[in-house]
Each structure stands twice: as C-alpha cells, then as structure tokens.
XYZ file of C-alpha atoms in Angstrom:
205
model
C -6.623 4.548 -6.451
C -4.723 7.640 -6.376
C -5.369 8.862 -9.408
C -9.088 8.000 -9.042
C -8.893 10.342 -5.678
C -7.401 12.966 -7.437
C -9.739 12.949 -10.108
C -13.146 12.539 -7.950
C -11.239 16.399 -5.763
C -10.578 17.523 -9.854
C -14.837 17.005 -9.804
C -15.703 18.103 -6.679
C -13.878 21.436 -7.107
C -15.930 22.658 -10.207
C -19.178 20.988 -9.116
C -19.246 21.953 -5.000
C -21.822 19.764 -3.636
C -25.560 21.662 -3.280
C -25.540 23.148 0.125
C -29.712 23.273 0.327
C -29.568 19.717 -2.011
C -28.846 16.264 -1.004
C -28.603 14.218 -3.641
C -27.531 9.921 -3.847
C -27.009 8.023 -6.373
C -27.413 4.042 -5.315
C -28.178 0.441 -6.826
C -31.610 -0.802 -6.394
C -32.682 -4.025 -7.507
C -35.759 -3.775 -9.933
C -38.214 -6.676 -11.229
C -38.041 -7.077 -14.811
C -40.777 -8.456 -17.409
C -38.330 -11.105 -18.408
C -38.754 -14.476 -16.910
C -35.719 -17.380 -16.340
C -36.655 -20.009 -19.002
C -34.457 -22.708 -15.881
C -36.359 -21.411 -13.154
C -39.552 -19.935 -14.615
C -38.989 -17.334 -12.005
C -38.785 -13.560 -12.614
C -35.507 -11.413 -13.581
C -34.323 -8.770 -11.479
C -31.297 -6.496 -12.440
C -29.933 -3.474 -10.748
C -30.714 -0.287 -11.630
C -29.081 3.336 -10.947
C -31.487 5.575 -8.681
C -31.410 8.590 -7.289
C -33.038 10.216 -3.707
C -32.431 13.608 -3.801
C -33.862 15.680 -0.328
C -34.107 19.210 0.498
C -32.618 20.938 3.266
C -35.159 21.151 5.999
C -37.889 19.516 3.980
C -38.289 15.813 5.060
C -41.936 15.317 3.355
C -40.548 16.232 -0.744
C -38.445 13.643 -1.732
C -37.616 13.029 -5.155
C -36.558 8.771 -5.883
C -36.748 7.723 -9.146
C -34.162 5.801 -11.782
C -31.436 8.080 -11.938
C -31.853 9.849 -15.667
C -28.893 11.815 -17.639
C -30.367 15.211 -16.542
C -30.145 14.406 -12.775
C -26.775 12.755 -13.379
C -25.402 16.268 -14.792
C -26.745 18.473 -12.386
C -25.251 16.605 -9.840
C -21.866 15.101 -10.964
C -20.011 15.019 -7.663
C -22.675 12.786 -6.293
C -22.894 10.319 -9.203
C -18.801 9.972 -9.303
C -19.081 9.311 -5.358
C -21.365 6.410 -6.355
C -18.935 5.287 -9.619
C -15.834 5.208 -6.734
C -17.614 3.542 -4.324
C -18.769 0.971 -6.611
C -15.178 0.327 -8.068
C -13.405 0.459 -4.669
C -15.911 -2.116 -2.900
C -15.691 -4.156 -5.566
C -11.863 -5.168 -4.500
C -11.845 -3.723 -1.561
C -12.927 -3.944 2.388
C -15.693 -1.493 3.122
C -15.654 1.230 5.443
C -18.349 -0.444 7.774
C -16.248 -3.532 8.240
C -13.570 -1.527 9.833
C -13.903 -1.392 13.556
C -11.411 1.460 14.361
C -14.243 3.929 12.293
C -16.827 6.381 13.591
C -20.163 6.661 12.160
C -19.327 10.074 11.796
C -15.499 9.235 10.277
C -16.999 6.687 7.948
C -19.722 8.920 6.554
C -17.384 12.008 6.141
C -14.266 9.566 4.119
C -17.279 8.861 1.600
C -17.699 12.347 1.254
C -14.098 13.078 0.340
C -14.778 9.847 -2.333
C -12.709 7.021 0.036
C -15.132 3.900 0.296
C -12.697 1.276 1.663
C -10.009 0.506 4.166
C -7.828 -0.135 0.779
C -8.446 3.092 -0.334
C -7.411 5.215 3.104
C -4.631 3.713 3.099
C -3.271 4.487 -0.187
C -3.601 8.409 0.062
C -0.696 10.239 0.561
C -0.122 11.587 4.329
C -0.319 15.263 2.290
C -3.575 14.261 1.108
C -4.668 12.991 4.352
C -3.268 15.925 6.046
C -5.335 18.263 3.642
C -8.466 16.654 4.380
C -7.566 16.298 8.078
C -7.759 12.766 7.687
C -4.154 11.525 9.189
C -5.619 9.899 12.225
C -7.932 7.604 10.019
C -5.185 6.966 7.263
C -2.868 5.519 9.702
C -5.723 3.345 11.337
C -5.810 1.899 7.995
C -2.020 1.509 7.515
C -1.484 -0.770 10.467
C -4.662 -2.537 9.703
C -3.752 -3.366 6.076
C 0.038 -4.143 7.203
C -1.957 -6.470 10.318
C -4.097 -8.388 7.410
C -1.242 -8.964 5.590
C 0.775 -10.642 8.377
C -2.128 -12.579 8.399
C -2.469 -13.482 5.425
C 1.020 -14.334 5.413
C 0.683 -16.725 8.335
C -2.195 -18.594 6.571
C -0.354 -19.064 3.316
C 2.803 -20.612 5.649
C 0.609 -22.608 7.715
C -1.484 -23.535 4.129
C 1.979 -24.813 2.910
C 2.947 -26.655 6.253
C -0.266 -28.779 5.945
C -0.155 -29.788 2.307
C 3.521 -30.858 3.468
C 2.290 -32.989 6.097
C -0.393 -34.119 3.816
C 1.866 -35.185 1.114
C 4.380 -37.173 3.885
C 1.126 -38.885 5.098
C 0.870 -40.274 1.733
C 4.397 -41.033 1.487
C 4.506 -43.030 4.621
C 0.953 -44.625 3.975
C 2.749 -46.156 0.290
C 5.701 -47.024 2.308
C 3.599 -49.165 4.552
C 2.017 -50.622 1.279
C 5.640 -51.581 0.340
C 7.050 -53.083 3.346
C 3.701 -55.385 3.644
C 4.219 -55.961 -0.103
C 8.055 -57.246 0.681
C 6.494 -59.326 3.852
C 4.515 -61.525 1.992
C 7.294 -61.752 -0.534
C 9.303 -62.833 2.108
C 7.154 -65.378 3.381
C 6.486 -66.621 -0.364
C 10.539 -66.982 -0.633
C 10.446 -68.642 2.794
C 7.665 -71.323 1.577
C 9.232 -71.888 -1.498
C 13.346 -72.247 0.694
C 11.241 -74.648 2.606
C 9.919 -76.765 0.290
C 13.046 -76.276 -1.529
C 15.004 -77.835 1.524
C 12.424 -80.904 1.899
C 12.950 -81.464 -1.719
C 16.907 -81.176 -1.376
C 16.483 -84.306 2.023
C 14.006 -86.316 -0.060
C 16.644 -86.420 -3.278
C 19.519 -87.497 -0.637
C 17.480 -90.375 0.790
C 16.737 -92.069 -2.530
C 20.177 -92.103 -3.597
C-alpha cells in the first residue's frame, strides 16, 4: 500500500485539489439494454460517474458518466476513487472502524487512506506529516487485536475438528467391541454345543 500512498501524494502535489471545485468520482449501477437469457431479467453493470459541485452553489450540479476530459482535469479525485476501490476491495473500510470520527474518516480519504489496512501500514513519518499519528496507532492495535482473534479462532477451529475426529474414533471403537461381543457369544454357542457334543460321544461308548 505504501507505494500506492506515495504515489496518490506524487498526484496530489502537481494536481492540488480545486479549491472553488468539488469533484467525485463513484460507482453507480446503470440498467443496460441487455437482458439475462436464465432470468429474462434486465442487466445492470457499474459505471464510473462523476458529481462535481461548486463552492457556494448548491443548485448547479454537474452528474453524469465520468468521461476522459473530466477524468484529466481532475486527476487527484479520480486516483482517490482508483485507491479506494483497490483498498476496499481487501480491506476493512473506514466506516466499520469504531475508534473514527466522521470528521477523521472523511479527512484519511482525502489524504487517499480508505481502510483500517491501509492506516496502519503508513509509516509513523508519514502519519506524522499528515498529522495523522493518533489515527495510525488506533489502527495498529486494532489490526494487532483482529489478529489475536483470528488467531484464537483458527486454535479453537483446530481443537474442534480434533474432538470431531476422536468422536469418530471412539464411535468405530464402539462398532468394534459390539462386533467382538457377538463374536464372543457365537464362540460361546458354538463351545457349548461343542461340549454337549463332547458328553453325548462319551455316553455311547
């Protein structure tokens, strides 16, 4: 992630967001003309759009399918929305993490950070530069937390297939010692008659 951090700055530095522009690139999902031969229900697919406002001006706002013009006059804002759709992909989003601010949430995706995964991987220079240490560390425990966590489930995963596997083990041990009961009462029967058979033979002689 580091190097997509540094590289998301690298854009940010040329291209300074618009201070009278606010501009957002985002997913919407769009009804195509296509139709699911299965379902005979319409396709939808997501497309790239853009809102972009104007500073003081809440009635003019332009929010259409993002086109290659709009995507080169603003770049900053379109590689905010490439990193947030790579980091959420594998990672926990910012709004899932409970130690987070409206406020601190809103100003990490700024600065191009999208997920818990992500704040935590910064360095504490980086961090420090964007005064973003308190946050970072938040992040830190919470990763190190999940992990113990995850940890515990994998143990306690292993533990029951264990005591899974010796519940099989003793259930086909109790198969074999009924198995060797009636054996034992079949070789019983069979001394028995064996022993009748043995009296009989002395008596005729």
């Amino acid at each position: 992630m580091d190097s997509d951090f540094m590289t998301f700055q690298s854009v940010v530095a040329i291209n300074p967001t618009h201070s009278d522009v606010f501009a957002r690139f985002y997913d919407r999902s769009v009804k195509t003309n296509e139709i699911n031969p299965k379902t005979g229900m319409p396709i939808f697919k997501d497309v790239c759009y853009v809102e972009i406002r104007i500073k003081n001006n809440n009635t003019d706002i332009y929010n259409q399918p993002a086109t290659d013009e709009k995507i080169h006059r603003f770049p900053a804002e379109y590689n905010r929305y490439l990193m947030a759709k790579k980091q959420v992909e594998n990672g926990t989003p910012l709004e899932n993490f409970a130690f987070l601010t409206a406020a601190q949430t809103d100003t990490l995706k700024f600065h191009g950070i999208f997920t818990v995964e992500a704040l935590a991987t910064i360095s504490e220079q980086q961090a420090q530069d964007l005064d973003l240490s308190a946050e970072r560390q938040s992040a830190i425990r919470f990763m190190k937390s999940a992990q113990a966590n995850l940890t515990q489930i994998e143990w306690q995963g292993r533990v029951d297939n264990l005591l899974a596997e010796i519940d099989v083990l003793k259930a086909e041990i109790d198969t074999q010692k009924t198995h060797i009961d009636d054996l034992e009462k079949q070789l019983s029967k069979l001394q028995a008659k064996q022993a009748i058979k043995s009296v009989r033979s002395r008596k005729t002689k």
